[in-house]
mmCIF file of C-alpha atoms in Angstrom:
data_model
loop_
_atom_site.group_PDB
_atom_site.id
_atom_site.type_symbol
_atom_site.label_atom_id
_atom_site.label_comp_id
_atom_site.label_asym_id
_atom_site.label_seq_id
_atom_site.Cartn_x
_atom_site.Cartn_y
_atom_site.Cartn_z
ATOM 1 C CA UNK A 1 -8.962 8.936 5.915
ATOM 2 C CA UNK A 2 -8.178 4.720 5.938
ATOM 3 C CA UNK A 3 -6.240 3.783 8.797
ATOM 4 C CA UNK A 4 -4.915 0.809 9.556
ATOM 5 C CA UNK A 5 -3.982 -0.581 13.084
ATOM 6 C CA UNK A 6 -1.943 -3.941 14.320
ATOM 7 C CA UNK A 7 -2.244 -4.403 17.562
ATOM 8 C CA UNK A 8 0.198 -7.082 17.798
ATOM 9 C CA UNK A 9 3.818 -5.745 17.447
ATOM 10 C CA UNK A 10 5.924 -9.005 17.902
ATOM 11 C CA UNK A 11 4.329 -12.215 18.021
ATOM 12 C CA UNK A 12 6.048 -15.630 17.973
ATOM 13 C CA UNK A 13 4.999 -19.194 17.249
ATOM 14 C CA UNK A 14 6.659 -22.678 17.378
ATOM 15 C CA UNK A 15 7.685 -24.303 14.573
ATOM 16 C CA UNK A 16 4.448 -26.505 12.833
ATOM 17 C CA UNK A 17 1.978 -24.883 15.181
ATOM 18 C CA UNK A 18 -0.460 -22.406 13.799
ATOM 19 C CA UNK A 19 -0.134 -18.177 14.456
ATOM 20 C CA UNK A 20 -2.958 -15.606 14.032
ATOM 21 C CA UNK A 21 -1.713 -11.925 13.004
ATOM 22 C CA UNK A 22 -4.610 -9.499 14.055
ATOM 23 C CA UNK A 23 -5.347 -6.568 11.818
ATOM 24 C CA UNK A 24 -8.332 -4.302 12.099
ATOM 25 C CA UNK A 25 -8.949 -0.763 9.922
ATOM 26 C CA UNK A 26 -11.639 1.976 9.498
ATOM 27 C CA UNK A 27 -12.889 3.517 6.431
ATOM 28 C CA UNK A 28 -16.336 5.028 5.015
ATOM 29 C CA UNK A 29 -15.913 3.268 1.786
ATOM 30 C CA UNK A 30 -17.779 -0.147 0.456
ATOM 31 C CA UNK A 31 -15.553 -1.042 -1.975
ATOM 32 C CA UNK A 32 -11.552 -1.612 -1.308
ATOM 33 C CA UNK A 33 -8.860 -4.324 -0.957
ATOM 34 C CA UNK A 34 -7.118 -5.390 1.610
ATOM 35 C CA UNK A 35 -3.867 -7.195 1.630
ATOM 36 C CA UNK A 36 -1.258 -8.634 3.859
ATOM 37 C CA UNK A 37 2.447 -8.222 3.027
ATOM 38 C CA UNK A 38 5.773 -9.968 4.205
ATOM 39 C CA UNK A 39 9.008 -7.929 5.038
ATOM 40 C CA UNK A 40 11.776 -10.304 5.683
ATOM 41 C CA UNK A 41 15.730 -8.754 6.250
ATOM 42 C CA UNK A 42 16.230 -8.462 2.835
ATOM 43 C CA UNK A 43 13.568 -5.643 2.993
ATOM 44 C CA UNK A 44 11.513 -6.909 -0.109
ATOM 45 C CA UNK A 45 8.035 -6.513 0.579
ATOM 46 C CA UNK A 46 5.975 -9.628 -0.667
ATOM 47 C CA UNK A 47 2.646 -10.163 -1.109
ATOM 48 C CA UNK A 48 0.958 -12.950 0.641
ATOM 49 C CA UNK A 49 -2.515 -12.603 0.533
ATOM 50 C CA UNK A 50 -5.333 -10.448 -0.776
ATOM 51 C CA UNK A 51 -8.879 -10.275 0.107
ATOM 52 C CA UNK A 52 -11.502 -8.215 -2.058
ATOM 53 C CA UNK A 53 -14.219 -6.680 0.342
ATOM 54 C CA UNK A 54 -17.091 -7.821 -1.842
ATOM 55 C CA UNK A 55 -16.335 -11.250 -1.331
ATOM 56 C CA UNK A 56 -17.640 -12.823 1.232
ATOM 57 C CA UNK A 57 -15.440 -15.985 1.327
ATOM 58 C CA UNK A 58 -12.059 -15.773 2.572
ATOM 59 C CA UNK A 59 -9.076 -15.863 1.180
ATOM 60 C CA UNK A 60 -6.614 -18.715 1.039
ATOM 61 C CA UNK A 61 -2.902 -19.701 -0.143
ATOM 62 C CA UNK A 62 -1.319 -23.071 1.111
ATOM 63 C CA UNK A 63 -0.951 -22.034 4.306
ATOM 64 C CA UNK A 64 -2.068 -18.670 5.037
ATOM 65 C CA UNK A 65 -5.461 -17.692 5.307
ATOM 66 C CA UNK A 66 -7.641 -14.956 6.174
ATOM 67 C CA UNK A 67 -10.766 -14.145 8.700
ATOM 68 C CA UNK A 68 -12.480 -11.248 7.112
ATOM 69 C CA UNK A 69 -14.973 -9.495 9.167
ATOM 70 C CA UNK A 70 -16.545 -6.667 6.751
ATOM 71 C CA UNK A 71 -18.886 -5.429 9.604
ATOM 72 C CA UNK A 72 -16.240 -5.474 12.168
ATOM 73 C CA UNK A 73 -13.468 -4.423 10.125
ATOM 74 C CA UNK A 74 -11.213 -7.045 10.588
ATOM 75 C CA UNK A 75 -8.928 -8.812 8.722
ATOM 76 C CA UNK A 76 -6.665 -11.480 10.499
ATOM 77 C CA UNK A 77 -4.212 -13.262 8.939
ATOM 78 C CA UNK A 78 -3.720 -17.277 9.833
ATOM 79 C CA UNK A 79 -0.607 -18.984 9.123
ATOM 80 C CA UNK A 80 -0.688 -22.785 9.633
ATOM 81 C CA UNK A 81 2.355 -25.020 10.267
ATOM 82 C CA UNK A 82 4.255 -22.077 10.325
ATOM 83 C CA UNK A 83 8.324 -22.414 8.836
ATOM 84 C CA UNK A 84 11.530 -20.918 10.129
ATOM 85 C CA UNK A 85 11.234 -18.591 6.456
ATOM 86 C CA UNK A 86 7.901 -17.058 7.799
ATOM 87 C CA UNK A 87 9.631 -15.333 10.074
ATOM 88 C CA UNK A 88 9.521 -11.696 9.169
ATOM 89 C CA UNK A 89 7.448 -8.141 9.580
ATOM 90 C CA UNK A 90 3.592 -8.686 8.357
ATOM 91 C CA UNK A 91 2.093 -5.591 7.514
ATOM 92 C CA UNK A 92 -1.802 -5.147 6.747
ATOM 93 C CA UNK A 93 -2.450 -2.790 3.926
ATOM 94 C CA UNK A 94 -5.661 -1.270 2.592
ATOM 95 C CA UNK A 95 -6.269 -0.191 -0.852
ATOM 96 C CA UNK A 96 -9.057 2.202 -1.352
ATOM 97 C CA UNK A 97 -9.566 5.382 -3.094
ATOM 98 C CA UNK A 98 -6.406 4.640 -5.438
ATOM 99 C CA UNK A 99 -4.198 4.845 -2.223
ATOM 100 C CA UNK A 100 -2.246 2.135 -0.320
ATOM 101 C CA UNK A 101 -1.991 2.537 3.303
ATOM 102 C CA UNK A 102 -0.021 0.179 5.620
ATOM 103 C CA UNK A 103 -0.600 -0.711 8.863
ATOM 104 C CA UNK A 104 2.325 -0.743 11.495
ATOM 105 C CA UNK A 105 3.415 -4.181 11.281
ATOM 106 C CA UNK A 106 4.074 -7.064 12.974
ATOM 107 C CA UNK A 107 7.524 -8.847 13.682
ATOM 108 C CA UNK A 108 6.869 -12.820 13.236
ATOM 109 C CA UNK A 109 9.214 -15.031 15.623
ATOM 110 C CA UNK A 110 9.627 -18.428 14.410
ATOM 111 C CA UNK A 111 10.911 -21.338 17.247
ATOM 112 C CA UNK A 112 13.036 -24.058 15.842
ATOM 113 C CA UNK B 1 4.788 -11.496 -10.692
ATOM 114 C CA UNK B 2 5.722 -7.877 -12.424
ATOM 115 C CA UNK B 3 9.069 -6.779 -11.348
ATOM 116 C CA UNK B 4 9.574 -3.136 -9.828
ATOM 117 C CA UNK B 5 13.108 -1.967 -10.270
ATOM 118 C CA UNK B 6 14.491 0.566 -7.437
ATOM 119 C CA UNK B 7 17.739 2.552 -8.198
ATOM 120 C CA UNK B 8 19.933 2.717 -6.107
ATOM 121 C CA UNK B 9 19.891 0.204 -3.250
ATOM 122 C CA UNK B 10 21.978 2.691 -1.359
ATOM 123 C CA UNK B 11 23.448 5.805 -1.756
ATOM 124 C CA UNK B 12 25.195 7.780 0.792
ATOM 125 C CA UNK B 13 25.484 11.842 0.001
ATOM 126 C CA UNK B 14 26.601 15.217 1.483
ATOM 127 C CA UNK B 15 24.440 17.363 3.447
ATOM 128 C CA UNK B 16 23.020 20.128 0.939
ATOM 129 C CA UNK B 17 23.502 18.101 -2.143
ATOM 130 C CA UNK B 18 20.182 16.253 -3.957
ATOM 131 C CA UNK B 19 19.191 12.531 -4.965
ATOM 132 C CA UNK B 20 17.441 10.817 -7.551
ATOM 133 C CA UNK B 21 16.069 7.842 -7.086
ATOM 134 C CA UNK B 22 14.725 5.924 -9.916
ATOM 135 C CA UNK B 23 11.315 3.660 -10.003
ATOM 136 C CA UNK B 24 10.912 1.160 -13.115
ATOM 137 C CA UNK B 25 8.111 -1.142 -14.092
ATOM 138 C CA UNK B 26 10.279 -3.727 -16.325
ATOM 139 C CA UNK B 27 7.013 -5.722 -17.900
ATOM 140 C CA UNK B 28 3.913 -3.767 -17.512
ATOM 141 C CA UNK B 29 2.757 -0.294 -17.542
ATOM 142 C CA UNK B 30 2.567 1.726 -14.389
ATOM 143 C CA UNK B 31 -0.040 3.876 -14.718
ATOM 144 C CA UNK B 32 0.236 4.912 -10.487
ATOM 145 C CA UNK B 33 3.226 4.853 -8.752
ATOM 146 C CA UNK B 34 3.445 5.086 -4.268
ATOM 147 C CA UNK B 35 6.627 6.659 -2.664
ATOM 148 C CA UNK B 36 7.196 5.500 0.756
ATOM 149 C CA UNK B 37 9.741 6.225 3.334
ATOM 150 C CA UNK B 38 10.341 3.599 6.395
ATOM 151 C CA UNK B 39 11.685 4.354 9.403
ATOM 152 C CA UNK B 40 14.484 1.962 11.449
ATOM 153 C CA UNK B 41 11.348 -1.095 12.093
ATOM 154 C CA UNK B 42 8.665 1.355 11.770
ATOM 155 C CA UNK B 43 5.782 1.173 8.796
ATOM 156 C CA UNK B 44 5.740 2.490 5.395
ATOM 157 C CA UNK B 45 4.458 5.734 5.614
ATOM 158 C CA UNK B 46 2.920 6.808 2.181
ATOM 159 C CA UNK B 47 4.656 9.944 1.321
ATOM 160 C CA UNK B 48 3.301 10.604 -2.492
ATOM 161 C CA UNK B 49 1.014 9.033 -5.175
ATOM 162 C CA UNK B 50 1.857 9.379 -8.657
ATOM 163 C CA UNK B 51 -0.279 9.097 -11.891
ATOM 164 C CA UNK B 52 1.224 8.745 -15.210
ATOM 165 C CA UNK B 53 1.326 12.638 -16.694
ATOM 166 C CA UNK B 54 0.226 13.764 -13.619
ATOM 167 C CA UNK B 55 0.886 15.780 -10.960
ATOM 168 C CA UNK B 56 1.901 14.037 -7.590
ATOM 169 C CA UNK B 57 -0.443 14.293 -4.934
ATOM 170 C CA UNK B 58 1.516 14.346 -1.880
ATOM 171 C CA UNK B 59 0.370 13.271 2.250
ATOM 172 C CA UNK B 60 -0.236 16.126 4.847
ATOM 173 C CA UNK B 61 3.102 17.170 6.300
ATOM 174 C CA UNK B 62 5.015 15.567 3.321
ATOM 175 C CA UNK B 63 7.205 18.623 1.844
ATOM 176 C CA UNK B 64 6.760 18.811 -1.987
ATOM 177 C CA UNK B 65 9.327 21.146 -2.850
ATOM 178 C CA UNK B 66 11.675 19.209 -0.379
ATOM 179 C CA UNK B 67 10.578 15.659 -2.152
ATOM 180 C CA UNK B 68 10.223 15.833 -6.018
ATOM 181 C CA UNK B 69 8.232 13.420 -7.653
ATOM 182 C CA UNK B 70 8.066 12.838 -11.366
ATOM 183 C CA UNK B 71 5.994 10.303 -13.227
ATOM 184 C CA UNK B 72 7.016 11.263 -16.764
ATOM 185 C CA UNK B 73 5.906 7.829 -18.388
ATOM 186 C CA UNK B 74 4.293 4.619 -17.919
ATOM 187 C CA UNK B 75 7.373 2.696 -16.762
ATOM 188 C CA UNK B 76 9.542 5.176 -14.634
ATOM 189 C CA UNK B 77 8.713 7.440 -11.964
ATOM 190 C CA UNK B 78 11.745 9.386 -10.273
ATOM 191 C CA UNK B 79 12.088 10.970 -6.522
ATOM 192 C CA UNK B 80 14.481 13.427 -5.567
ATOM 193 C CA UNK B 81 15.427 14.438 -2.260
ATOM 194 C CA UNK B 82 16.341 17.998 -2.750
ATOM 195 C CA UNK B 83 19.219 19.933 -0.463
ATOM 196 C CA UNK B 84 19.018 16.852 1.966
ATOM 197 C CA UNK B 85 19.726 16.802 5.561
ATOM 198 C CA UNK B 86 20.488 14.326 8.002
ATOM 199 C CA UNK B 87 17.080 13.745 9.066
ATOM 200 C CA UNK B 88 16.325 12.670 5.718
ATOM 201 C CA UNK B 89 18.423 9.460 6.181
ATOM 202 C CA UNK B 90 15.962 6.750 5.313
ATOM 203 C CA UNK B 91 14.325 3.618 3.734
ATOM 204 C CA UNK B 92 12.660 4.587 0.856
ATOM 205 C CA UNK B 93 10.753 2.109 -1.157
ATOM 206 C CA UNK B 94 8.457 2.273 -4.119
ATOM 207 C CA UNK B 95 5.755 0.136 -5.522
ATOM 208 C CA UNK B 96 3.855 0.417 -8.824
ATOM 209 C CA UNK B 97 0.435 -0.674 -10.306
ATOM 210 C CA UNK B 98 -1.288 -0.446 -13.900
ATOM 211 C CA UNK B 99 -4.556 0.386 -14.797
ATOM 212 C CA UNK B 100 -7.408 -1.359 -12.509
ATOM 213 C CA UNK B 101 -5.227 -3.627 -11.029
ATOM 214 C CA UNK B 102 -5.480 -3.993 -7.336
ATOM 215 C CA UNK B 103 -2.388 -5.274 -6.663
ATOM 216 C CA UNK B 104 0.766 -2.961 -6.300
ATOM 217 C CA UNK B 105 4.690 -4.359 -7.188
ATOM 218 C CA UNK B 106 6.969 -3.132 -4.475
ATOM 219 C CA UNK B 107 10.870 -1.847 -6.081
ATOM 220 C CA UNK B 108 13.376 -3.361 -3.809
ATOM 221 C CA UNK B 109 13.914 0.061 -1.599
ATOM 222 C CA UNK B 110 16.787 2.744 -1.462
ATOM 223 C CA UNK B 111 18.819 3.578 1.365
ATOM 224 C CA UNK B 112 19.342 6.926 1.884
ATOM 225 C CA UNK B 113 22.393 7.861 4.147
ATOM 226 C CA UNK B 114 22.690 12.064 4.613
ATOM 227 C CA UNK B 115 26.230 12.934 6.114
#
């Protein structure tokens, strides 16, 4: 079975600077997703960046970014001149063998 | 984005007694549906996965007669808490995806309260 682990379980990051959100996972499979979601209070999970394991380039939104490592399973999630509305739960999910698995999150401080 | 519609947002009930909570994909068809159940800032933990017509296939140590799933058509999928407890009490959220699509539409989660 996928698992999914985040090492980090708070991190926190001044306003403007840059954070890194560590996620690694195991599976046997070649072909999956892998995706990184945002939980703020409200308890909406939003999706902020996806990353298809055949592609070799990262992915990238404004300011989040990824560092996919097929061969080391990794997938770390950079967010650059980070805002007081990042701050929420990040959770790493992989999507494989039609199932979703999540990893256990981690709680994103923002400084003013 | 598609929108995932999660019924109720909270519900409180009496020990014993069942809930239904409701799972709709308002603009495109949901041909799998996830239940997951959250714990006080914990992960989701994938409890069932749910193909249109289909039987459920549920996660080791997930009760299926306890937790009924139902994914009668492409745009609802239903879970019922059967005879609940106290220990029951939790987050419950659902997300949705059609066809090949990778990406999965989260419902905005049910809080379940068991007095």
């Amino acid at each position: 079975a996928q698992t999914v682990t985040q090492s980090q379980p708070e991190m926190s990051v001044q306003e403007a600077e840059t954070v890194t959100l560590s996620c690694t996972y195991d599976t046997s499979e070649s072909d999956y997703y892998l995706f990184w979601y945002k939980q703020p209070p409200s308890r909406q999970m939003i999706l902020v960046i996806r990353q298809e394991a055949y592609k070799q380039q990262n992915a990238t939104e404004n300011r989040f970014s990824v560092n996919f490592q097929k061969a080391a399973k990794s997938f770390s999630l950079k967010i650059s001149d980070s805002q007081l509305g990042d701050a929420a739960m990040y959770f790493c999910a992989y999507f494989g063998n039609e199932k979703l698995t999540f990893g256990t999150g981690t709680r994103l401080t923002i400084i003013p | 984005g598609a929108v995932v519609s999660q019924h109720p947002s909270r519900v409180i009930c009496k020990s014993g007694t069942s809930v239904k909570i409701e799972c709709r994909s308002l603009d495109f068809q949901a041909t799998t549906m996830f239940w997951y159940r959250q714990f006080p800032k914990k992960s989701l933990m994938l409890m069932a996965t749910s193909n249109e017509g289909s039987k459920a296939t549920y996660e080791q140590g997930v009760e299926k007669d306890k937790f009924l799933i139902n994914h009668a058509s492409l745009t609802l999928s239903t879970l019922t808490v059967t005879s609940a407890h106290p220990e029951d009490s939790s987050f419950y959220i659902c997300s949705a995806k059609g066809g090949k699509d990778t990406e999965a539409f989260f419902g905005q989660g049910t809080r379940l309260t068991v007095v």
